[in-house]
Amino acid sequence: MTLEHFPGIARLQFDPTPAVRSIAQCRPRFHHYNPSEIVAGRSMQDQLRFAACYWHTMRNGLGDPFGAATAQTPWDDGSASIENAKRRADAFFEFLTKCQIGRWCFHDRDLAPEGQTIAQSERNLDQLVAHVAQLQSATGHRLLWGTANLFSHPRYLHGAATSPSVDVFLQATAQVRKALEVTQALGGEGYVFWGGREGYDTLLNTDLARERAQMARFLHIASDHAQSIGFTGVLLIEPKPHEPTTHQYDSDSEATLNFLREFGLFGRFKLNIETNHATLAGHSMQHELAVASAAGSLGSIDANMGTSGLGWDTDRFPTDVMLTTEIMLAVLNMGGLKQGGLNFDAKRRRASFEPVDLFHAHAAGMDAFALGLKAAARIRADGRLHEFVRARYESWDAPLGQSIRAGQLTLAQCAHEATKVAVVAPASARQELLESIVNDIVFTSDR
Ligand code: XLS
Ligand code: NI
Ligand code: NI
């Protein structure tokens, strides 16, 4: 890391003074994210465990279906050479350091070019892994999770584990075996399975039962392998309903948890919940987190957001403070992120193409999460919501309610008890009042 790939950009600092009047003079900095500040008993950096992703940050030229790439990447000569790949990694670690982002995530193919054979691809990856291992020890940045790209290469056009061809399944096993091993070698705290093409485009050509069973077999042997090599990271599945496929088998938290239970995989995997995938599934992020958390299966978060009304995974940076508040409330309620993190699986808009926009974008997301963390901590400290929910279910904690919960009463006994209740008097759920209390707490004070 001798070269300065981001000249003129200093390490971002916490600086809460009001922004300068002219946007042209704005230098990237944190207005709210103060890494060492204690919130809810831990430093912000430990609560938030930010990660940047290699794919959007380094490999996304920001092209769209209607236009060419726009991102300025002076460190990248566009070649598939190992030298270029190493220079890109240097730029990425400089970016992490300057942006004060402690962790990162990658796909095997983001980091190193694919070769003509499996052996060649593995040699390429090994060279880059050795290089980033040095960068990690020089900078102190850690790998949150690794993954294998089982969706870009044309061989995966029908799916990887769910391909109708066993040869493709085999290719996917080779890639995952290697990706798991390099993730372990880099000290990864997790490993993600995102089945981009593990679904169907039309049922006219698809044996859904077979494909789901194949996917389960794949996850069984992959998790067996992780165990056999002594991988101590958490294995994560990242649900998404569709895009690129019409329907993906791990479509949301509930479907994925059901899939894991059906095939004897529950407990081996946790979920990596991505905001924009939740909205694509027609759910709120809050819902997806609540479902995963209730099953003890909330592992990590891909922190981004969608664009309402657009049915795409637009992967915007998460700048909505109500959203980050809801996310951090779910995280604090489950006792913190543990081995997980907040991975910015997010990309700049195509028109934000300058290198400095990478810093503005991540700082915007980090500030929004700092605000969300503080607001969530205030909601918990305030206690009114928690108390309201507790009181709402109070009857279940009285002796009769407890016996029913413990399975001590039959339906007939319950029906007999019903006759003893003179008046059934439901209480108001006070939704609008609660929403107003949340607004008061979120917007009254941010520090
Ligand atoms: C795509 C997914 C992908 C995973 C990693 O929509 O979010 O980026 O996070 O394969
Ligand atoms: Ni993701
Ligand atoms: Ni996504």
GROMACS .gro file of C-alpha atoms and ligand atoms in nm:
model
  459
    1MET     CA    1   0.000   0.000   0.000
    2THR     CA    2   0.262   0.251  -0.101
    3LEU     CA    3   0.059   0.427  -0.365
    4GLU     CA    4  -0.213   0.676  -0.286
    5HIS     CA    5  -0.509   0.567  -0.491
    6PHE     CA    6  -0.735   0.827  -0.337
    7PRO     CA    7  -0.516   1.137  -0.341
    8GLY     CA    8  -0.656   1.439  -0.163
    9ILE     CA    9  -0.894   1.234   0.052
   10ALA     CA   10  -0.792   1.235   0.416
   11ARG     CA   11  -0.901   0.976   0.670
   12LEU     CA   12  -1.260   1.058   0.759
   13GLN     CA   13  -1.305   1.207   1.104
   14PHE     CA   14  -1.597   1.258   1.335
   15ASP     CA   15  -1.679   1.626   1.305
   16PRO     CA   16  -2.023   1.727   1.429
   17THR     CA   17  -1.993   2.093   1.336
   18PRO     CA   18  -2.260   2.202   1.089
   19ALA     CA   19  -2.189   2.138   0.722
   20VAL     CA   20  -2.029   2.416   0.520
   21ARG     CA   21  -2.277   2.613   0.314
   22SER     CA   22  -2.143   2.512  -0.023
   23ILE     CA   23  -2.178   2.148  -0.127
   24ALA     CA   24  -1.875   2.195  -0.351
   25GLN     CA   25  -1.665   2.245  -0.038
   26CYS     CA   26  -1.798   1.941   0.152
   27ARG     CA   27  -1.523   1.698   0.236
   28PRO     CA   28  -1.624   1.346   0.341
   29ARG     CA   29  -1.651   1.320   0.718
   30PHE     CA   30  -1.881   1.177   0.984
   31HIS     CA   31  -2.139   1.405   1.140
   32HIS     CA   32  -2.284   1.137   1.368
   33TYR     CA   33  -2.063   0.827   1.353
   34ASN     CA   34  -1.810   0.859   1.631
   35PRO     CA   35  -1.637   0.519   1.643
   36SER     CA   36  -1.533   0.528   2.008
   37GLU     CA   37  -1.850   0.685   2.151
   38ILE     CA   38  -2.034   0.451   2.385
   39VAL     CA   39  -2.397   0.386   2.297
   40ALA     CA   40  -2.602   0.124   2.483
   41GLY     CA   41  -2.296  -0.007   2.663
   42ARG     CA   42  -2.058  -0.051   2.370
   43SER     CA   43  -1.860   0.167   2.133
   44MET     CA   44  -2.035   0.258   1.812
   45GLN     CA   45  -1.781   0.065   1.610
   46ASP     CA   46  -1.851  -0.250   1.811
   47GLN     CA   47  -2.227  -0.205   1.793
   48LEU     CA   48  -2.232  -0.137   1.420
   49ARG     CA   49  -1.953  -0.365   1.292
   50PHE     CA   50  -1.952  -0.201   0.948
   51ALA     CA   51  -1.824  -0.386   0.643
   52ALA     CA   52  -1.775  -0.273   0.284
   53CYS     CA   53  -1.834  -0.511  -0.005
   54TYR     CA   54  -1.571  -0.572  -0.269
   55TRP     CA   55  -1.815  -0.624  -0.554
   56HIS     CA   56  -1.996  -0.291  -0.556
   57THR     CA   57  -1.703  -0.087  -0.427
   58MET     CA   58  -1.434  -0.223  -0.660
   59ARG     CA   59  -1.603  -0.418  -0.937
   60ASN     CA   60  -1.921  -0.230  -1.016
   61GLY     CA   61  -1.865   0.016  -1.300
   62LEU     CA   62  -2.218   0.151  -1.237
   63GLY     CA   63  -2.345   0.059  -1.583
   64ASP     CA   64  -2.715  -0.016  -1.619
   65PRO     CA   65  -2.920  -0.199  -1.884
   66PHE     CA   66  -2.937   0.124  -2.084
   67GLY     CA   67  -2.592   0.268  -2.046
   68ALA     CA   68  -2.219   0.206  -2.012
   69ALA     CA   69  -2.014   0.208  -1.696
   70THR     CA   70  -1.942   0.552  -1.554
   71ALA     CA   71  -1.736   0.492  -1.238
   72GLN     CA   72  -1.390   0.651  -1.241
   73THR     CA   73  -1.139   0.388  -1.128
   74PRO     CA   74  -0.790   0.521  -1.202
   75TRP     CA   75  -0.630   0.226  -1.016
   76ASP     CA   76  -0.789  -0.026  -1.254
   77ASP     CA   77  -0.649  -0.075  -1.609
   78GLY     CA   78  -0.945  -0.293  -1.705
   79SER     CA   79  -0.729  -0.600  -1.765
   80ALA     CA   80  -0.781  -0.943  -1.610
   81SER     CA   81  -0.418  -0.954  -1.493
   82ILE     CA   82  -0.310  -1.054  -1.146
   83GLU     CA   83  -0.120  -0.726  -1.116
   84ASN     CA   84  -0.436  -0.530  -1.179
   85ALA     CA   85  -0.626  -0.742  -0.929
   86LYS     CA   86  -0.363  -0.674  -0.665
   87ARG     CA   87  -0.365  -0.301  -0.732
   88ARG     CA   88  -0.742  -0.301  -0.694
   89ALA     CA   89  -0.706  -0.473  -0.357
   90ASP     CA   90  -0.453  -0.208  -0.253
   91ALA     CA   91  -0.701   0.064  -0.346
   92PHE     CA   92  -0.976  -0.115  -0.154
   93PHE     CA   93  -0.776  -0.142   0.166
   94GLU     CA   94  -0.674   0.223   0.137
   95PHE     CA   95  -1.044   0.301   0.103
   96LEU     CA   96  -1.132   0.091   0.412
   97THR     CA   97  -0.865   0.265   0.618
   98LYS     CA   98  -0.959   0.614   0.510
   99CYS     CA   99  -1.329   0.542   0.560
  100GLN     CA  100  -1.272   0.379   0.901
  101ILE     CA  101  -1.460   0.065   0.794
  102GLY     CA  102  -1.324  -0.227   0.994
  103ARG     CA  103  -1.451  -0.518   0.787
  104TRP     CA  104  -1.505  -0.635   0.431
  105CYS     CA  105  -1.681  -0.906   0.225
  106PHE     CA  106  -1.602  -1.059  -0.114
  107HIS     CA  107  -1.693  -1.315  -0.380
  108ASP     CA  108  -1.409  -1.535  -0.509
  109ARG     CA  109  -1.447  -1.391  -0.860
  110ASP     CA  110  -1.443  -1.027  -0.746
  111LEU     CA  111  -1.101  -1.072  -0.604
  112ALA     CA  112  -0.924  -1.281  -0.869
  113PRO     CA  113  -0.991  -1.353  -1.235
  114GLU     CA  114  -1.141  -1.689  -1.328
  115GLY     CA  115  -0.898  -1.915  -1.518
  116GLN     CA  116  -0.952  -2.167  -1.797
  117THR     CA  117  -0.957  -2.458  -1.553
  118ILE     CA  118  -1.052  -2.507  -1.189
  119ALA     CA  119  -0.683  -2.540  -1.102
  120GLN     CA  120  -0.597  -2.213  -1.278
  121SER     CA  121  -0.882  -2.029  -1.104
  122GLU     CA  122  -0.760  -2.161  -0.770
  123ARG     CA  123  -0.402  -2.050  -0.840
  124ASN     CA  124  -0.527  -1.701  -0.928
  125LEU     CA  125  -0.731  -1.685  -0.612
  126ASP     CA  126  -0.441  -1.808  -0.400
  127GLN     CA  127  -0.222  -1.525  -0.525
  128LEU     CA  128  -0.482  -1.266  -0.433
  129VAL     CA  129  -0.555  -1.428  -0.099
  130ALA     CA  130  -0.186  -1.409  -0.009
  131HIS     CA  131  -0.190  -1.044  -0.110
  132VAL     CA  132  -0.500  -0.947   0.088
  133ALA     CA  133  -0.377  -1.146   0.388
  134GLN     CA  134  -0.081  -0.905   0.395
  135LEU     CA  135  -0.311  -0.608   0.353
  136GLN     CA  136  -0.527  -0.734   0.639
  137SER     CA  137  -0.233  -0.765   0.875
  138ALA     CA  138  -0.088  -0.429   0.770
  139THR     CA  139  -0.418  -0.245   0.825
  140GLY     CA  140  -0.598  -0.451   1.091
  141HIS     CA  141  -0.912  -0.483   0.879
  142ARG     CA  142  -1.096  -0.812   0.913
  143LEU     CA  143  -1.297  -1.030   0.681
  144LEU     CA  144  -1.665  -1.037   0.781
  145TRP     CA  145  -1.757  -1.302   0.526
  146GLY     CA  146  -1.659  -1.458   0.199
  147THR     CA  147  -1.873  -1.622  -0.068
  148ALA     CA  148  -1.855  -1.788  -0.408
  149ASN     CA  149  -2.006  -1.627  -0.716
  150LEU     CA  150  -2.229  -1.905  -0.850
  151PHE     CA  151  -2.437  -1.683  -1.076
  152SER     CA  152  -2.226  -1.478  -1.324
  153HIS     CA  153  -2.055  -1.744  -1.534
  154PRO     CA  154  -2.272  -1.871  -1.824
  155ARG     CA  155  -2.232  -2.229  -1.695
  156TYR     CA  156  -2.471  -2.130  -1.415
  157LEU     CA  157  -2.743  -2.007  -1.647
  158HIS     CA  158  -2.983  -2.281  -1.525
  159GLY     CA  159  -2.869  -2.254  -1.163
  160ALA     CA  160  -2.572  -2.395  -0.971
  161ALA     CA  161  -2.677  -2.646  -0.702
  162THR     CA  162  -3.021  -2.656  -0.865
  163SER     CA  163  -2.894  -2.702  -1.220
  164PRO     CA  164  -3.052  -2.983  -1.424
  165SER     CA  165  -2.694  -3.089  -1.506
  166VAL     CA  166  -2.492  -3.272  -1.243
  167ASP     CA  167  -2.171  -3.141  -1.405
  168VAL     CA  168  -2.272  -2.789  -1.311
  169PHE     CA  169  -2.346  -2.899  -0.955
  170LEU     CA  170  -1.993  -3.040  -0.941
  171GLN     CA  171  -1.841  -2.714  -1.065
  172ALA     CA  172  -2.028  -2.532  -0.789
  173THR     CA  173  -1.893  -2.770  -0.524
  174ALA     CA  174  -1.537  -2.705  -0.642
  175GLN     CA  175  -1.591  -2.332  -0.619
  176VAL     CA  176  -1.752  -2.343  -0.275
  177ARG     CA  177  -1.489  -2.577  -0.134
  178LYS     CA  178  -1.217  -2.334  -0.234
  179ALA     CA  179  -1.411  -2.023  -0.129
  180LEU     CA  180  -1.479  -2.174   0.214
  181GLU     CA  181  -1.113  -2.258   0.258
  182VAL     CA  182  -0.984  -1.915   0.160
  183THR     CA  183  -1.249  -1.751   0.379
  184GLN     CA  184  -1.114  -1.957   0.666
  185ALA     CA  185  -0.753  -1.873   0.575
  186LEU     CA  186  -0.840  -1.503   0.586
  187GLY     CA  187  -1.001  -1.538   0.929
  188GLY     CA  188  -1.355  -1.482   0.798
  189GLU     CA  189  -1.621  -1.450   1.065
  190GLY     CA  190  -1.881  -1.592   0.831
  191TYR     CA  191  -1.954  -1.748   0.493
  192VAL     CA  192  -2.258  -1.655   0.283
  193PHE     CA  193  -2.468  -1.859   0.043
  194TRP     CA  194  -2.666  -1.636  -0.187
  195GLY     CA  195  -2.837  -1.851  -0.447
  196GLY     CA  196  -2.880  -1.596  -0.722
  197ARG     CA  197  -2.986  -1.852  -0.979
  198GLU     CA  198  -3.118  -2.118  -0.744
  199GLY     CA  199  -3.475  -2.084  -0.861
  200TYR     CA  200  -3.670  -2.100  -1.185
  201ASP     CA  201  -3.775  -1.878  -1.471
  202THR     CA  202  -4.071  -2.096  -1.571
  203LEU     CA  203  -4.224  -2.407  -1.418
  204LEU     CA  204  -4.283  -2.540  -1.773
  205ASN     CA  205  -3.925  -2.667  -1.776
  206THR     CA  206  -3.862  -2.712  -1.404
  207ASP     CA  207  -3.884  -3.000  -1.157
  208LEU     CA  208  -3.919  -2.789  -0.845
  209ALA     CA  209  -3.912  -3.081  -0.600
  210ARG     CA  210  -3.586  -3.212  -0.744
  211GLU     CA  211  -3.425  -2.870  -0.749
  212ARG     CA  212  -3.509  -2.796  -0.386
  213ALA     CA  213  -3.371  -3.138  -0.285
  214GLN     CA  214  -3.051  -3.070  -0.481
  215MET     CA  215  -3.009  -2.738  -0.307
  216ALA     CA  216  -3.053  -2.904   0.031
  217ARG     CA  217  -2.795  -3.171  -0.059
  218PHE     CA  218  -2.553  -2.899  -0.161
  219LEU     CA  219  -2.599  -2.714   0.168
  220HIS     CA  220  -2.555  -3.038   0.362
  221ILE     CA  221  -2.223  -3.126   0.202
  222ALA     CA  222  -2.100  -2.767   0.210
  223SER     CA  223  -2.174  -2.734   0.582
  224ASP     CA  224  -2.020  -3.078   0.645
  225HIS     CA  225  -1.707  -2.955   0.470
  226ALA     CA  226  -1.699  -2.633   0.673
  227GLN     CA  227  -1.715  -2.845   0.986
  228SER     CA  228  -1.449  -3.088   0.866
  229ILE     CA  229  -1.197  -2.810   0.806
  230GLY     CA  230  -1.273  -2.658   1.147
  231PHE     CA  231  -1.432  -2.341   1.012
  232THR     CA  232  -1.563  -2.153   1.314
  233GLY     CA  233  -1.743  -1.875   1.128
  234VAL     CA  234  -2.119  -1.862   1.097
  235LEU     CA  235  -2.275  -2.007   0.780
  236LEU     CA  236  -2.535  -1.773   0.638
  237ILE     CA  237  -2.809  -1.795   0.379
  238GLU     CA  238  -2.919  -1.469   0.219
  239PRO     CA  239  -3.287  -1.486   0.120
  240LYS     CA  240  -3.409  -1.304  -0.191
  241PRO     CA  241  -3.739  -1.362  -0.372
  242HIS     CA  242  -3.635  -1.308  -0.733
  243GLU     CA  243  -3.395  -1.124  -0.964
  244PRO     CA  244  -3.226  -1.266  -1.160
  245THR     CA  245  -3.467  -1.563  -1.147
  246THR     CA  246  -3.844  -1.530  -1.152
  247HIS     CA  247  -3.864  -1.717  -0.822
  248GLN     CA  248  -3.580  -1.805  -0.590
  249TYR     CA  249  -3.627  -2.098  -0.349
  250ASP     CA  250  -3.494  -1.910  -0.046
  251SER     CA  251  -3.741  -1.631  -0.111
  252ASP     CA  252  -3.769  -1.475   0.236
  253SER     CA  253  -3.692  -1.547   0.602
  254GLU     CA  254  -3.995  -1.768   0.660
  255ALA     CA  255  -3.950  -1.970   0.341
  256THR     CA  256  -3.580  -2.016   0.413
  257LEU     CA  257  -3.634  -2.124   0.772
  258ASN     CA  258  -3.899  -2.368   0.652
  259PHE     CA  259  -3.658  -2.501   0.389
  260LEU     CA  260  -3.389  -2.552   0.652
  261ARG     CA  261  -3.631  -2.736   0.881
  262GLU     CA  262  -3.771  -2.952   0.599
  263PHE     CA  263  -3.426  -3.075   0.501
  264GLY     CA  264  -3.270  -3.115   0.845
  265LEU     CA  265  -3.048  -2.809   0.812
  266PHE     CA  266  -3.195  -2.589   1.083
  267GLY     CA  267  -2.929  -2.474   1.329
  268ARG     CA  268  -2.648  -2.517   1.078
  269PHE     CA  269  -2.725  -2.189   0.905
  270LYS     CA  270  -2.830  -1.844   1.010
  271LEU     CA  271  -2.975  -1.578   0.785
  272ASN     CA  272  -2.809  -1.278   0.627
  273ILE     CA  273  -3.097  -1.037   0.581
  274GLU     CA  274  -3.075  -0.770   0.312
  275THR     CA  275  -3.306  -0.470   0.324
  276ASN     CA  276  -3.373  -0.447  -0.047
  277HIS     CA  277  -3.446  -0.821  -0.066
  278ALA     CA  278  -3.705  -0.780   0.210
  279THR     CA  279  -3.881  -0.506   0.015
  280LEU     CA  280  -3.865  -0.709  -0.308
  281ALA     CA  281  -4.036  -0.991  -0.117
  282GLY     CA  282  -4.317  -0.752  -0.026
  283HIS     CA  283  -4.209  -0.736   0.339
  284SER     CA  284  -4.058  -0.470   0.556
  285MET     CA  285  -3.700  -0.515   0.676
  286GLN     CA  286  -3.844  -0.506   1.027
  287HIS     CA  287  -4.059  -0.810   0.945
  288GLU     CA  288  -3.768  -1.010   0.801
  289LEU     CA  289  -3.549  -0.930   1.102
  290ALA     CA  290  -3.826  -1.015   1.347
  291VAL     CA  291  -3.891  -1.353   1.183
  292ALA     CA  292  -3.520  -1.444   1.172
  293SER     CA  293  -3.462  -1.322   1.524
  294ALA     CA  294  -3.762  -1.508   1.667
  295ALA     CA  295  -3.611  -1.831   1.533
  296GLY     CA  296  -3.271  -1.747   1.686
  297SER     CA  297  -3.141  -1.728   1.331
  298LEU     CA  298  -3.052  -1.365   1.266
  299GLY     CA  299  -2.688  -1.385   1.164
  300SER     CA  300  -2.591  -1.073   0.974
  301ILE     CA  301  -2.727  -0.783   0.772
  302ASP     CA  302  -2.669  -0.656   0.419
  303ALA     CA  303  -2.732  -0.290   0.481
  304ASN     CA  304  -2.881  -0.112   0.182
  305MET     CA  305  -3.224   0.005   0.075
  306GLY     CA  306  -3.447  -0.002  -0.230
  307THR     CA  307  -3.634   0.261  -0.418
  308SER     CA  308  -4.003   0.247  -0.345
  309GLY     CA  309  -4.210   0.169  -0.650
  310LEU     CA  310  -3.916   0.019  -0.838
  311GLY     CA  311  -3.912  -0.359  -0.853
  312TRP     CA  312  -3.533  -0.382  -0.871
  313ASP     CA  313  -3.259  -0.458  -0.626
  314THR     CA  314  -3.132  -0.100  -0.656
  315ASP     CA  315  -2.892  -0.146  -0.363
  316ARG     CA  316  -2.898   0.217  -0.256
  317PHE     CA  317  -2.695   0.326   0.042
  318PRO     CA  318  -2.913   0.313   0.354
  319THR     CA  319  -2.975   0.679   0.437
  320ASP     CA  320  -3.326   0.653   0.580
  321VAL     CA  321  -3.299   0.706   0.955
  322MET     CA  322  -3.637   0.549   1.037
  323LEU     CA  323  -3.516   0.236   0.860
  324THR     CA  324  -3.180   0.229   1.038
  325THR     CA  325  -3.360   0.289   1.369
  326GLU     CA  326  -3.585  -0.013   1.311
  327ILE     CA  327  -3.286  -0.226   1.215
  328MET     CA  328  -3.082  -0.124   1.518
  329LEU     CA  329  -3.381  -0.179   1.745
  330ALA     CA  330  -3.401  -0.539   1.622
  331VAL     CA  331  -3.023  -0.575   1.667
  332LEU     CA  332  -3.018  -0.431   2.021
  333ASN     CA  333  -3.321  -0.640   2.115
  334MET     CA  334  -3.134  -0.957   2.026
  335GLY     CA  335  -2.825  -0.851   2.218
  336GLY     CA  336  -2.607  -0.719   1.934
  337LEU     CA  337  -2.473  -0.842   1.603
  338LYS     CA  338  -2.241  -1.105   1.755
  339GLN     CA  339  -2.042  -1.258   1.463
  340GLY     CA  340  -2.248  -1.065   1.210
  341GLY     CA  341  -2.210  -0.713   1.083
  342LEU     CA  342  -2.363  -0.436   0.878
  343ASN     CA  343  -2.231  -0.500   0.530
  344PHE     CA  344  -2.294  -0.215   0.287
  345ASP     CA  345  -2.414  -0.426  -0.003
  346ALA     CA  346  -2.479  -0.093  -0.171
  347LYS     CA  347  -2.374   0.093  -0.480
  348ARG     CA  348  -2.366   0.457  -0.576
  349ARG     CA  349  -2.612   0.582  -0.835
  350ARG     CA  350  -2.467   0.580  -1.187
  351ALA     CA  351  -2.440   0.959  -1.178
  352SER     CA  352  -2.228   0.961  -0.859
  353PHE     CA  353  -1.922   0.838  -1.044
  354GLU     CA  354  -1.624   1.013  -0.884
  355PRO     CA  355  -1.401   0.824  -0.639
  356VAL     CA  356  -1.491   1.073  -0.365
  357ASP     CA  357  -1.854   0.961  -0.399
  358LEU     CA  358  -1.751   0.623  -0.256
  359PHE     CA  359  -1.660   0.806   0.063
  360HIS     CA  360  -1.965   1.032   0.067
  361ALA     CA  361  -2.188   0.727   0.010
  362HIS     CA  362  -2.040   0.512   0.285
  363ALA     CA  363  -2.023   0.805   0.528
  364ALA     CA  364  -2.392   0.873   0.457
  365GLY     CA  365  -2.478   0.513   0.542
  366MET     CA  366  -2.256   0.512   0.850
  367ASP     CA  367  -2.405   0.837   0.978
  368ALA     CA  368  -2.758   0.707   0.919
  369PHE     CA  369  -2.675   0.394   1.121
  370ALA     CA  370  -2.514   0.601   1.397
  371LEU     CA  371  -2.835   0.804   1.419
  372GLY     CA  372  -3.042   0.486   1.406
  373LEU     CA  373  -2.834   0.321   1.679
  374LYS     CA  374  -2.872   0.621   1.909
  375ALA     CA  375  -3.244   0.649   1.839
  376ALA     CA  376  -3.293   0.275   1.901
  377ALA     CA  377  -3.100   0.302   2.226
  378ARG     CA  378  -3.325   0.594   2.330
  379ILE     CA  379  -3.639   0.394   2.244
  380ARG     CA  380  -3.517   0.112   2.465
  381ALA     CA  381  -3.413   0.345   2.747
  382ASP     CA  382  -3.748   0.523   2.727
  383GLY     CA  383  -3.914   0.187   2.788
  384ARG     CA  384  -4.272   0.285   2.699
  385LEU     CA  385  -4.294   0.059   2.394
  386HIS     CA  386  -4.152  -0.238   2.577
  387GLU     CA  387  -4.386  -0.183   2.870
  388PHE     CA  388  -4.686  -0.148   2.640
  389VAL     CA  389  -4.609  -0.478   2.467
  390ARG     CA  390  -4.554  -0.651   2.800
  391ALA     CA  391  -4.885  -0.525   2.939
  392ARG     CA  392  -5.066  -0.622   2.618
  393TYR     CA  393  -4.993  -0.990   2.677
  394GLU     CA  394  -5.025  -0.979   3.054
  395SER     CA  395  -5.322  -1.218   3.068
  396TRP     CA  396  -5.099  -1.492   2.928
  397ASP     CA  397  -4.872  -1.459   3.231
  398ALA     CA  398  -5.152  -1.517   3.482
  399PRO     CA  399  -5.193  -1.881   3.604
  400LEU     CA  400  -5.455  -1.984   3.349
  401GLY     CA  401  -5.263  -1.836   3.057
  402GLN     CA  402  -4.946  -2.004   3.177
  403SER     CA  403  -5.115  -2.345   3.195
  404ILE     CA  404  -5.247  -2.311   2.840
  405ARG     CA  405  -4.900  -2.214   2.717
  406ALA     CA  406  -4.754  -2.514   2.896
  407GLY     CA  407  -4.995  -2.744   2.712
  408GLN     CA  408  -5.185  -2.845   3.029
  409LEU     CA  409  -5.535  -2.774   2.899
  410THR     CA  410  -5.730  -2.952   2.625
  411LEU     CA  411  -5.953  -2.769   2.381
  412ALA     CA  412  -6.258  -2.884   2.578
  413GLN     CA  413  -6.110  -2.754   2.904
  414CYS     CA  414  -6.035  -2.420   2.739
  415ALA     CA  415  -6.392  -2.408   2.610
  416HIS     CA  416  -6.519  -2.471   2.963
  417GLU     CA  417  -6.301  -2.188   3.096
  418ALA     CA  418  -6.450  -1.960   2.829
  419THR     CA  419  -6.795  -1.992   2.988
  420LYS     CA  420  -6.659  -1.843   3.312
  421VAL     CA  421  -6.554  -1.517   3.147
  422ALA     CA  422  -6.842  -1.273   3.190
  423VAL     CA  423  -6.729  -0.996   2.952
  424VAL     CA  424  -6.457  -1.019   2.691
  425ALA     CA  425  -6.316  -0.667   2.667
  426PRO     CA  426  -6.037  -0.613   2.412
  427ALA     CA  427  -5.803  -0.319   2.474
  428SER     CA  428  -5.693  -0.069   2.210
  429ALA     CA  429  -5.365  -0.144   2.036
  430ARG     CA  430  -5.287   0.233   2.021
  431GLN     CA  431  -5.090   0.205   1.698
  432GLU     CA  432  -5.104   0.574   1.610
  433LEU     CA  433  -5.001   0.680   1.959
  434LEU     CA  434  -4.706   0.442   1.947
  435GLU     CA  435  -4.600   0.574   1.606
  436SER     CA  436  -4.609   0.926   1.743
  437ILE     CA  437  -4.400   0.828   2.046
  438VAL     CA  438  -4.141   0.678   1.812
  439ASN     CA  439  -4.136   1.001   1.609
  440ASP     CA  440  -4.085   1.204   1.926
  441ILE     CA  441  -3.796   0.990   2.040
  442VAL     CA  442  -3.629   0.964   1.700
  443PHE     CA  443  -3.648   1.329   1.606
  444THR     CA  444  -3.619   1.509   1.937
  445SER     CA  445  -3.248   1.466   2.001
  446ASP     CA  446  -2.981   1.292   1.802
  447ARG     CA  447  -2.704   1.296   2.059
  448XLS     C1  448  -2.753  -0.989  -0.460
  448XLS     C2  449  -2.695  -1.025  -0.331
  448XLS     C3  450  -2.546  -1.052  -0.333
  448XLS     C4  451  -2.502  -1.122  -0.208
  448XLS     C5  452  -2.367  -1.186  -0.218
  448XLS     O1  453  -2.864  -0.939  -0.469
  448XLS     O2  454  -2.727  -0.925  -0.240
  448XLS     O3  455  -2.476  -0.933  -0.353
  448XLS     O4  456  -2.501  -1.036  -0.100
  448XLS     O5  457  -2.362  -1.283  -0.316
  449NI      NI  458  -2.646  -0.904  -0.045
  450NI      NI  459  -2.893  -0.790  -0.311
   0.00000   0.00000   0.00000
